[in-house]
Tab-separated table of C-alpha atoms in Angstrom:
chain	number	residue	atom	x	y	z
A	1	ILE	CA	129.321	149.680	125.238
A	2	PHE	CA	131.024	146.142	125.873
A	3	TRP	CA	128.092	144.932	128.005
A	4	PHE	CA	125.735	146.318	125.174
A	5	LYS	CA	126.775	143.787	122.584
A	6	PRO	CA	125.361	140.783	124.084
A	7	PHE	CA	122.364	142.397	124.916
A	8	GLN	CA	122.135	143.468	121.333
A	9	GLU	CA	122.748	139.944	120.145
A	10	MET	CA	119.692	138.901	122.314
A	11	GLU	CA	117.579	141.540	120.793
A	12	ASP	CA	118.535	140.550	117.422
A	13	GLN	CA	117.434	137.156	118.025
A	14	CYS	CA	114.150	138.310	119.504
A	15	SER	CA	113.584	140.623	116.378
A	16	PRO	CA	110.836	139.349	113.741
A	17	LEU	CA	113.589	139.417	111.207
A	18	SER	CA	115.614	136.989	112.809
A	19	TRP	CA	112.884	134.494	113.316
A	20	GLY	CA	112.543	133.632	109.944
A	21	TYR	CA	116.107	132.561	109.679
A	22	TYR	CA	115.505	130.737	113.163
A	23	TYR	CA	112.606	128.833	111.535
A	24	GLN	CA	114.321	128.288	108.334
A	25	GLU	CA	117.369	126.875	110.083
A	26	GLU	CA	115.140	124.675	112.146
A	27	GLY	CA	113.179	123.495	109.041
A	28	PHE	CA	116.191	122.515	107.387
A	29	GLU	CA	117.486	120.497	110.346
A	30	GLU	CA	114.030	118.948	110.404
A	31	LEU	CA	114.341	118.124	106.574
A	32	LYS	CA	117.725	116.868	107.068
A	33	HIS	CA	116.242	114.419	109.900
A	34	SER	CA	113.350	113.448	107.608
A	35	LEU	CA	115.730	112.851	104.807
A	36	LEU	CA	118.103	110.612	106.918
A	37	TYR	CA	114.951	108.615	108.287
A	38	THR	CA	113.374	108.085	105.007
A	39	THR	CA	116.872	107.065	103.492
A	40	LEU	CA	117.263	104.502	106.322
A	41	GLU	CA	113.716	103.123	105.674
A	42	LEU	CA	114.374	102.732	102.045
A	43	GLU	CA	117.638	100.755	102.753
A	44	THR	CA	115.840	98.701	105.235
A	45	THR	CA	113.100	97.977	102.417
A	46	ILE	CA	115.780	97.278	99.810
A	47	VAL	CA	117.409	94.767	102.391
A	48	SER	CA	114.026	93.314	103.081
A	49	ALA	CA	113.228	92.943	99.408
A	50	HIS	CA	116.478	91.333	98.636
A	51	GLU	CA	116.046	88.730	101.380
A	52	GLU	CA	112.548	88.041	100.149
A	53	ILE	CA	113.918	87.552	96.463
A	54	SER	CA	116.481	85.298	97.724
A	55	ARG	CA	113.757	83.304	99.672
A	56	LYS	CA	111.621	83.092	96.636
A	57	GLU	CA	114.653	82.016	94.410
A	58	ASP	CA	115.370	79.213	97.017
A	59	GLU	CA	111.834	78.067	96.938
A	60	MET	CA	111.831	78.277	92.948
A	61	ILE	CA	114.785	75.958	92.745
A	62	HIS	CA	113.417	73.553	95.112
A	63	LEU	CA	110.048	73.463	93.447
A	64	ASN	CA	111.925	73.133	90.073
A	65	ASP	CA	113.986	70.026	91.534
A	66	LEU	CA	110.624	68.548	92.762
A	67	LEU	CA	109.061	68.980	89.383
A	68	THR	CA	112.247	67.427	87.423
A	69	MET	CA	112.149	64.499	90.098
A	70	THR	CA	108.256	64.082	89.251
A	71	ILE	CA	108.613	64.046	85.764
A	72	ARG	CA	111.568	61.696	85.715
A	73	GLU	CA	109.313	59.259	88.067
A	74	ARG	CA	106.393	59.677	85.573
A	75	ASP	CA	108.690	58.949	82.754
A	76	GLU	CA	110.089	55.817	84.303
A	77	ALA	CA	106.390	54.760	85.299
A	78	GLN	CA	105.327	55.077	81.778
A	79	ALA	CA	108.288	53.055	80.659
A	80	LYS	CA	107.511	50.247	83.044
A	81	CYS	CA	103.700	50.479	82.052
A	82	GLN	CA	104.633	49.834	78.537
A	83	SER	CA	107.063	47.140	79.349
A	84	LEU	CA	104.345	45.381	81.379
A	85	MET	CA	101.767	45.922	78.796
A	86	LEU	CA	104.186	44.169	76.076
A	87	GLU	CA	105.003	41.424	78.636
A	88	LYS	CA	101.111	40.880	79.102
A	89	PHE	CA	100.588	40.776	75.439
A	90	LEU	CA	103.369	38.340	74.832
A	91	LEU	CA	102.081	36.075	77.501
A	92	GLN	CA	98.658	36.194	76.295
A	93	GLN	CA	99.765	35.200	72.692
A	94	GLN	CA	101.699	32.292	74.418
A	95	LEU	CA	98.614	31.185	76.208
A	96	GLN	CA	96.549	31.245	73.233
A	97	GLN	CA	99.084	29.440	71.274
A	98	GLN	CA	99.180	26.621	73.832
A	99	MET	CA	95.252	26.469	73.974
A	100	GLU	CA	95.118	26.268	70.098
A	101	PRO	CA	95.255	22.694	68.457
A	102	THR	CA	98.831	21.821	67.619
A	103	SER	CA	97.675	19.619	64.789
A	104	ASN	CA	94.753	18.927	62.631
A	105	GLU	CA	94.263	15.754	64.267
A	106	ASP	CA	92.135	17.231	67.144
A	107	GLU	CA	89.740	18.953	64.325
A	108	PRO	CA	86.805	16.774	63.232
A	109	ARG	CA	87.105	15.552	59.681
A	110	ARG	CA	84.778	16.813	57.236
A	111	GLY	CA	83.787	15.713	53.891
A	112	GLY	CA	85.818	12.500	54.162
A	113	HIS	CA	84.192	9.122	53.636
A	114	SER	CA	80.592	8.681	54.716
A	115	ASN	CA	78.983	5.405	55.320
């Protein structure tokens, strides 16, 4: 009977009733492996997404800095333009005043003595 026990176990493994358990166990291992693989894929995707978000945030900071600098340069250029326009206006007024007669002597006399 002692030699019969291993033979009986082997026979039990070959019986159709034990096949379901074997396939169920094999399916469970496949499921565990698939779940582990999917979890690793998900973690890799999450890390990749965080890296991409970080790169995009850095890019946004850089673009915001460029925009701020451009706005500042525009405002400075507008102020300089206004200053130059005012200076031009004042110079034109000075030039116009210099071109005008300084007294009435330069104007021809009207209605005075007629001979």
